[in-house]
Tab-separated table of C-alpha atoms in Angstrom:
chain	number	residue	atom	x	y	z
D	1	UNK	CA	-12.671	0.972	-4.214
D	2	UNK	CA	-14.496	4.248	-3.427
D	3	UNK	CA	-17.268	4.533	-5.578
D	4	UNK	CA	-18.847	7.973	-5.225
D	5	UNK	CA	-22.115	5.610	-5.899
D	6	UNK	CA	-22.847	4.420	-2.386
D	7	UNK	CA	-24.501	1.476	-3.768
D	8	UNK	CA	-20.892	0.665	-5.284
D	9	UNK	CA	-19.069	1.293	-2.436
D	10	UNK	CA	-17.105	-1.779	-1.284
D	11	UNK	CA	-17.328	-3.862	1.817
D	12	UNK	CA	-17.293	-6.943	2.933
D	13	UNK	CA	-20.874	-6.818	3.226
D	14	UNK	CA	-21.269	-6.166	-0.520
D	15	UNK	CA	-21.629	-9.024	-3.146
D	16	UNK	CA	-19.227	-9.348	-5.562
D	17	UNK	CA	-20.763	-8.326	-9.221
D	18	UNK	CA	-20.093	-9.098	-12.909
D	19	UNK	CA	-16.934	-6.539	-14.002
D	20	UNK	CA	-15.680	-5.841	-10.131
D	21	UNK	CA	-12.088	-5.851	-9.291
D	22	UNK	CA	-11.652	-8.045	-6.979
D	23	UNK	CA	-7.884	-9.380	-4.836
D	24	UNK	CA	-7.550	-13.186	-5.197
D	25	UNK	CA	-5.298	-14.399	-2.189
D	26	UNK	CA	-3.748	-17.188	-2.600
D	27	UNK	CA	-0.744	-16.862	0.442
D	28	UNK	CA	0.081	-13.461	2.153
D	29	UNK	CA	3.022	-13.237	-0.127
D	30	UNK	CA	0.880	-14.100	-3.373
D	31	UNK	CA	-2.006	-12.264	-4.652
D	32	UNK	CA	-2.631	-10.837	-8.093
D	33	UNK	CA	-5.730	-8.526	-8.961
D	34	UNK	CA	-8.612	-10.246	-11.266
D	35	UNK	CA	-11.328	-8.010	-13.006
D	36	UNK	CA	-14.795	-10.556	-13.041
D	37	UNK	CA	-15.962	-11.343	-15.696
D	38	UNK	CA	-18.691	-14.101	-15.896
D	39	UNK	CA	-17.441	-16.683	-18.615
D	40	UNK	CA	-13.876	-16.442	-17.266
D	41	UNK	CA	-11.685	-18.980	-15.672
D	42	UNK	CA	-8.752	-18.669	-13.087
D	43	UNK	CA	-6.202	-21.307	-12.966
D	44	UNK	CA	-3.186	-21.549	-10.866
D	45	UNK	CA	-1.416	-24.364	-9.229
D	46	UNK	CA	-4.594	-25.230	-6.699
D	47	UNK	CA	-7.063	-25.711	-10.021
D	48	UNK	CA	-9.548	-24.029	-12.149
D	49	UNK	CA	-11.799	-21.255	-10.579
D	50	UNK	CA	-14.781	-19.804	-12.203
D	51	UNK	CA	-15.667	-16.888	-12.272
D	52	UNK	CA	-19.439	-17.259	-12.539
D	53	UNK	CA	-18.995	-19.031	-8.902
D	54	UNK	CA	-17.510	-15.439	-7.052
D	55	UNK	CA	-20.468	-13.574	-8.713
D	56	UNK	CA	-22.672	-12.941	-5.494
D	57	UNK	CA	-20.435	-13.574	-2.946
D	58	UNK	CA	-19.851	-11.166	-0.429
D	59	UNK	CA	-16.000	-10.140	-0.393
D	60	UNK	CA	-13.509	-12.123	1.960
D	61	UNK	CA	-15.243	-15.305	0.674
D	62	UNK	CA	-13.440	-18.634	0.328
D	63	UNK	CA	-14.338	-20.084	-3.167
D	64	UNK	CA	-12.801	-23.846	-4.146
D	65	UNK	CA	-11.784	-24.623	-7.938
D	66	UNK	CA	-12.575	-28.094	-9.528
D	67	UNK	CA	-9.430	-30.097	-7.462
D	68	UNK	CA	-10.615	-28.812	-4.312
D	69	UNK	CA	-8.154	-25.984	-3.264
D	70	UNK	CA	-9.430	-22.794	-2.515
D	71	UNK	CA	-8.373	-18.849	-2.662
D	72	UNK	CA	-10.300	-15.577	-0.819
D	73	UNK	CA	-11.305	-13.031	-2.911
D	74	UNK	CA	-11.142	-9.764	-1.098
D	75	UNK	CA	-11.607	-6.008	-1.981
D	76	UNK	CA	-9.177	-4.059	-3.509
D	77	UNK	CA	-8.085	-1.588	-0.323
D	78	UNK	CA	-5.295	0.767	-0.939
D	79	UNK	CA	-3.618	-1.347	0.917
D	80	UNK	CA	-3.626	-4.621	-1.094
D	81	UNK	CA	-3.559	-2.483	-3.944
D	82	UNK	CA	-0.355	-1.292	-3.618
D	83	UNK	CA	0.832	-4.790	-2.878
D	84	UNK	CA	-0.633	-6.224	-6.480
D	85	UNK	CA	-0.462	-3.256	-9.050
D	86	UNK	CA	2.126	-3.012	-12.262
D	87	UNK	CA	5.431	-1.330	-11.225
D	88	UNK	CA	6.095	1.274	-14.005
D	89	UNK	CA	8.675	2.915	-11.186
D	90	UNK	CA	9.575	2.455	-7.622
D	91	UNK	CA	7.019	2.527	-5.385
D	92	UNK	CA	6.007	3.579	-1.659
D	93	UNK	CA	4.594	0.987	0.396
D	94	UNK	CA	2.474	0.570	3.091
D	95	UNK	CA	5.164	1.898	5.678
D	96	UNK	CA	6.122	5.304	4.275
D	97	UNK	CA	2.351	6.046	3.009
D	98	UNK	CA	1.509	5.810	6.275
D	99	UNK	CA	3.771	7.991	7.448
D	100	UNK	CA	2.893	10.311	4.782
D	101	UNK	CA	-1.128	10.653	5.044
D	102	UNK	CA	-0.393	11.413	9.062
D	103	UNK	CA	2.421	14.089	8.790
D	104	UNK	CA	0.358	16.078	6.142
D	105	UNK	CA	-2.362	16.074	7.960
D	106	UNK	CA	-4.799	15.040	5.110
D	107	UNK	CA	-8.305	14.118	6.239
D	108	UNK	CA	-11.924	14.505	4.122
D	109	UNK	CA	-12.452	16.944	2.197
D	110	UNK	CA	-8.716	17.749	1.813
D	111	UNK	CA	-7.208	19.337	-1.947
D	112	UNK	CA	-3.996	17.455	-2.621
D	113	UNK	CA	-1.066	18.199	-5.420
D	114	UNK	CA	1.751	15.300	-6.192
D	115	UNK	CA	4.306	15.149	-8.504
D	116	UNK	CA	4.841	12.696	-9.539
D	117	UNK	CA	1.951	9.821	-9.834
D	118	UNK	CA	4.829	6.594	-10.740
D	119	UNK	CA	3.020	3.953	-10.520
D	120	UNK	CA	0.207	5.159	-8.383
D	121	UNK	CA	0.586	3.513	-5.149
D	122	UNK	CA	0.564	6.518	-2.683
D	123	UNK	CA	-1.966	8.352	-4.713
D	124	UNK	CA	-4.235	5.416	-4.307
D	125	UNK	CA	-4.088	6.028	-0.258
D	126	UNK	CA	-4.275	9.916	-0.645
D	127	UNK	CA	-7.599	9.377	-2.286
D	128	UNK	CA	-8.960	7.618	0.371
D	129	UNK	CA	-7.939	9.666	2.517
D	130	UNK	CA	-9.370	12.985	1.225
D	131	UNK	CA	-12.920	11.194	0.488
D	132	UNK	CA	-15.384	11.902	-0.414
D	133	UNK	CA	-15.617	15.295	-0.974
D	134	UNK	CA	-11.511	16.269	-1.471
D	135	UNK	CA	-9.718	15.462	-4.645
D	136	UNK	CA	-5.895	14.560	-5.801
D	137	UNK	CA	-4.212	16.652	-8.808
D	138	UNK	CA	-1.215	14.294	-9.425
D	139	UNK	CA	0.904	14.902	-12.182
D	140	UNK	CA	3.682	13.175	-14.096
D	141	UNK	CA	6.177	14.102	-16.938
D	142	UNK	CA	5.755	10.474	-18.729
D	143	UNK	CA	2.240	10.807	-20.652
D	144	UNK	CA	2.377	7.153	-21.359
D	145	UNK	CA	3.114	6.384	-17.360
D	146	UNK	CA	0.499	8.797	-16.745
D	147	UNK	CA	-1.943	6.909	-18.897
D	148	UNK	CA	-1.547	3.750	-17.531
D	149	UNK	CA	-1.910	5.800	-13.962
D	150	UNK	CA	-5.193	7.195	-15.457
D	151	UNK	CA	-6.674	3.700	-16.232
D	152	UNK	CA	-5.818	1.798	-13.322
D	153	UNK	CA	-7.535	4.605	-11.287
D	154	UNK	CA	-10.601	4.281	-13.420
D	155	UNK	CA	-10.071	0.359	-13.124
D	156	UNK	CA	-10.176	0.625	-9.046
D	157	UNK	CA	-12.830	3.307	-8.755
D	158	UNK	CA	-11.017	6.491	-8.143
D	159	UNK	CA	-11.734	8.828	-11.078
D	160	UNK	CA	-14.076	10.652	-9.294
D	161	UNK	CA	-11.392	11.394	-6.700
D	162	UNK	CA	-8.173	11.701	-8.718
D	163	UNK	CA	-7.155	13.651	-11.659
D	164	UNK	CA	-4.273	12.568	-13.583
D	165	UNK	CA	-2.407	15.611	-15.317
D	166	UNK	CA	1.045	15.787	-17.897
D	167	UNK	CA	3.378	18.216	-17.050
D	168	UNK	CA	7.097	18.768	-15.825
D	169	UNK	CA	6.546	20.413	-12.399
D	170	UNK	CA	10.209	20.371	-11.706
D	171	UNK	CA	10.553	22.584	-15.228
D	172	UNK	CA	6.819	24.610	-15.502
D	173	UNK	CA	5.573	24.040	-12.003
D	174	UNK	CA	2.239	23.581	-10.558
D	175	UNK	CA	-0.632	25.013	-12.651
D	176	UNK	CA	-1.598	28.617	-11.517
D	177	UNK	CA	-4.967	27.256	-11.053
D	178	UNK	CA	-4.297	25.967	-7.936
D	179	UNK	CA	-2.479	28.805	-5.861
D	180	UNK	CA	-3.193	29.148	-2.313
D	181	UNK	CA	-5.603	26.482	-2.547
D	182	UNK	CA	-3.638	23.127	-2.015
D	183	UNK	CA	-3.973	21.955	1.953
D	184	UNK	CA	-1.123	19.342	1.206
D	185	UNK	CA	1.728	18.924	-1.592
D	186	UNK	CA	3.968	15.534	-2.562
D	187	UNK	CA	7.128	15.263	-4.057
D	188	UNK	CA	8.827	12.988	-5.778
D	189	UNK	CA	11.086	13.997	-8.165
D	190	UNK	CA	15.052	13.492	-9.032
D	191	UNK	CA	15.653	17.060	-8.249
D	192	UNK	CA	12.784	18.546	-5.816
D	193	UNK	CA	14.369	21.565	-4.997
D	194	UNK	CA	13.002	22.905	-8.373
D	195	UNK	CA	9.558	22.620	-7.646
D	196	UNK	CA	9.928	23.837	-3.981
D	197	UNK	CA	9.208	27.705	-4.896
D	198	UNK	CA	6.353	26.034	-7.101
D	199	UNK	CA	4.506	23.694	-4.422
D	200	UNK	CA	5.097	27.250	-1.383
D	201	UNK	CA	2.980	29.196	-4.047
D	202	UNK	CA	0.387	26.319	-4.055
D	203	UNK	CA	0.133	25.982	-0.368
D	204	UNK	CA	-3.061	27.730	1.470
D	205	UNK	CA	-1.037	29.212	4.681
D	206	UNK	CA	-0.077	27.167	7.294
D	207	UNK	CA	-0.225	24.408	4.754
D	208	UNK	CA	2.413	20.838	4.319
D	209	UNK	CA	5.102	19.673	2.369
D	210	UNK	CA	6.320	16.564	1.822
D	211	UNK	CA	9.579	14.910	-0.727
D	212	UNK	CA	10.732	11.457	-1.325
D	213	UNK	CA	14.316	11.403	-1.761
D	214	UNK	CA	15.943	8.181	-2.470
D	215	UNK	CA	19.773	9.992	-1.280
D	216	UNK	CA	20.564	11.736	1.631
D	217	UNK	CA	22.269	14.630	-0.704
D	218	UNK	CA	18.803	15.102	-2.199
D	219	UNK	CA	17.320	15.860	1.204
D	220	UNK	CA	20.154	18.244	1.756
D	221	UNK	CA	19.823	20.546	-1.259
D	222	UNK	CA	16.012	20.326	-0.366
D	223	UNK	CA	16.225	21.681	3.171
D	224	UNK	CA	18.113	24.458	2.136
D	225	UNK	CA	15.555	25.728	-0.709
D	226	UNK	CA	12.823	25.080	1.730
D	227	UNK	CA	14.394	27.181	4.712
D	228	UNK	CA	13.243	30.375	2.733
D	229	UNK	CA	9.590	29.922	2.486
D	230	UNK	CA	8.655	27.000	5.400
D	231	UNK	CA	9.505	26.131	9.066
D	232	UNK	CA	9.349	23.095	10.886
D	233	UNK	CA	11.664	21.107	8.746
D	234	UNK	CA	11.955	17.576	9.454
D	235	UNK	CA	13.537	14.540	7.847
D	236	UNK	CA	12.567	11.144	8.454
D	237	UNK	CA	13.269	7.363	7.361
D	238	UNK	CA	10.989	4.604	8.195
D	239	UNK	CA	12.549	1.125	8.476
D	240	UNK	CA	10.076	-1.380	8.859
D	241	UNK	CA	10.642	-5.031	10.998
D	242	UNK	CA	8.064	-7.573	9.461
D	243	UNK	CA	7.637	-10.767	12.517
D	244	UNK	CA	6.560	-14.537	11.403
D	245	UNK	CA	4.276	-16.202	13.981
D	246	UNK	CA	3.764	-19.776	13.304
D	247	UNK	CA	2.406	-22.941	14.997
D	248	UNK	CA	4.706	-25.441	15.331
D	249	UNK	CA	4.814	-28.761	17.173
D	250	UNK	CA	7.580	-30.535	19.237
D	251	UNK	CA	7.671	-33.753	21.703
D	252	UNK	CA	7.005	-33.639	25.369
D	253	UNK	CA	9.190	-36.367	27.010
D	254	UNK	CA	7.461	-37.644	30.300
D	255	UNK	CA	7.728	-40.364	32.980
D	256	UNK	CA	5.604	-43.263	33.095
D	257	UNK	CA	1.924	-42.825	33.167
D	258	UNK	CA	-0.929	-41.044	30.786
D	259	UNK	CA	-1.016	-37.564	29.229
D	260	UNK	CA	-5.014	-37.995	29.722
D	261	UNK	CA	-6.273	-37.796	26.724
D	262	UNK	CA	-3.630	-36.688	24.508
D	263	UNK	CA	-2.244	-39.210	21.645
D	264	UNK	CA	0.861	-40.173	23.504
D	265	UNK	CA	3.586	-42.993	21.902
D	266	UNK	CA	5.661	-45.104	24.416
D	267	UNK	CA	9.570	-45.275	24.087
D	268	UNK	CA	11.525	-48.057	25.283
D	269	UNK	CA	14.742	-46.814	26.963
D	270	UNK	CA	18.021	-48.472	26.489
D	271	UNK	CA	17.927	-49.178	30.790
D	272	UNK	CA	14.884	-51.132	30.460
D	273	UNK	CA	12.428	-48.360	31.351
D	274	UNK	CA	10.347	-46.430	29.393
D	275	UNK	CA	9.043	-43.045	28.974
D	276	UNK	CA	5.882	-41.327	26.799
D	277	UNK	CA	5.944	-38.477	24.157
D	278	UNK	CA	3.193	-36.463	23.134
D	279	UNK	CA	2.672	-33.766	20.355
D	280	UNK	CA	3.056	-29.976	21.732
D	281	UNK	CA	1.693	-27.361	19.945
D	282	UNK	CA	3.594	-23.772	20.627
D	283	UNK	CA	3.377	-20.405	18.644
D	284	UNK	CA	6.795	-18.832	17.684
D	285	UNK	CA	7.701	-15.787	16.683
D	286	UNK	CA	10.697	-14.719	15.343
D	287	UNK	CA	11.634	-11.911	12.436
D	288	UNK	CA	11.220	-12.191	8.975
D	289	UNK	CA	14.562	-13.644	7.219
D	290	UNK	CA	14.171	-11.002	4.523
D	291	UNK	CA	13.753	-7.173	5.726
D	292	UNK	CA	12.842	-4.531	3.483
D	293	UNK	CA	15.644	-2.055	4.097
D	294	UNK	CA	16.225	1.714	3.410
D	295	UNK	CA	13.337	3.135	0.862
D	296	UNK	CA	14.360	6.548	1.347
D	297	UNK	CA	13.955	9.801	3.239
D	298	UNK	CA	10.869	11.557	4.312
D	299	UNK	CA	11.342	15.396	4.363
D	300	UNK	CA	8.437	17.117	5.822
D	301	UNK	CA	8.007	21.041	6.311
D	302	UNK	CA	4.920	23.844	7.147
D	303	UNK	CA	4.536	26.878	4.971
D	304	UNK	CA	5.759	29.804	7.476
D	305	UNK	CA	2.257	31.890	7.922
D	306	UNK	CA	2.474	35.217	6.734
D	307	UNK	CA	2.341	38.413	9.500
């Protein structure tokens, strides 16, 4: 995804290779992540894909299997990543990441604690964001979780930019390694409060906070730990509204005559007279039946610099 090899650096310039980790789309509410491998077959409802056939393709290509139907193979962006990856625990999506990278201010070059990695979908964005010279400590409690963390990173090209640690930050805290030199820290974690006086000690001055707090009573034992050591305290919760736009077509009911040269189909009407229809092709938009509701609540704070 971000090779520190710029020869291995995805776009959708670059051919797809034996062993790459590519996104197969199939619909925008269906796509599952496929490692190449030449030899390999694909099958889903639309037919058999080979692999051999994707190998030198650039990515965003449209490949057909042996019935005729056809996926896109695209590059695995933080973005569809987080949309196709193995949920060992709730997850942020694209919404609240957002949110996140642009509150804490994290840009290039960027040194970034979070506790803890879950499944790995915000870690996935913070890497990209601090490339390619800044790096991610996250750590988790689980070792197993933080395996499987560990490998997918390796699987999508991050393990130059991410380190994967095992430790209970909300018990030990943030290795003493990293004090005064962390430009950004993440929480998530049952009871963050804990690892507040931790993260302030990490912190170079002026430096940002964030937690992920599913409750509301979370946030508010939170803010009060974080009043002694940072200003600026803000809590936020991002509610996304998703729109479908589709073409649809109705019947335009006219007088006698032509529609030029539109396919038109006469009616007879029950006064003798008769009038013409012809297809009409509209966009609508309207909002998605099902809404992704409350995720949780984004607590932000600054380090209060030091006189």
């Amino acid at each position: 995804m971000l090779a520190s090899d710029p020869a291995k650096k995805l776009s959708f310039n670059r051919s797809i290779g034996n062993g790459d980790l590519v996104i197969v789309y199939e619909r925008h509410d269906n796509m599952k992540a496929v490692t190449v491998s030449e030899g390999s077959v694909l099958q889903n409802r639309f037919g058999v894909f080979k692999h051999s056939d994707w190998i030198g393709k650039p990515f965003g290509s449209k490949v057909f299997s042996n019935k005729g139907g056809f996926v896109y193979l695209l590059a695995p962006t933080p973005e569809l990543w987080t949309l196709v990856l193995s949920h060992r625990t709730q997850i942020l999506y694209i919404a609240d990441i957002s949110f996140v990278v642009m509150y804490l201010e994290i840009v290039p070059g960027c040194l970034v604690l979070e506790s803890g990695t879950g499944s790995g979908s915000l870690t996935t964005s913070l890497a990209r964001a601090v490339a390619p010279t800044g790096h991610v400590y996250t750590f988790d409690f689980h070792e197993q979780r933080a395996g499987s963390a560990r490998d997918d990173f390796e699987r999508t090209g991050l393990s130059n930019l991410v380190t994967v640690g095992v430790r209970d930050i909300q018990g030990e805290g943030f290795p003493d390694e990293f004090t005064g030199l962390a430009d950004a820290v993440f929480l998530d974690l049952p009871q963050p409060w804990l690892a507040i006086p931790s993260a302030a000690k990490m912190l170079k001055q002026d430096g940002t906070l964030c937690s992920f707090s599913p409750c509301i009573e979370q946030v508010q034992r939170s803010s009060e730990v974080l009043q002694t050591s940072f200003t600026d305290i803000r809590t936020f919760e991002v509610l996304l509204r998703t729109y479908e736009v589709r073409e649809e077509k109705s019947e335009s009911i006219q007088g006698n005559g032509s529609n030029g040269s539109l396919p038109c189909k006469r009616r007879q009407c029950s006064d003798g007279g008769s009038v013409i229809s012809s297809p009409v092709s509209s966009v609508m938009v309207r909002p998605c039946g099902e809404a992704r509701g409350h995720t949780g609540y984004l607590t932000f704070a600054r380090l209060r610099c030091l006189l």
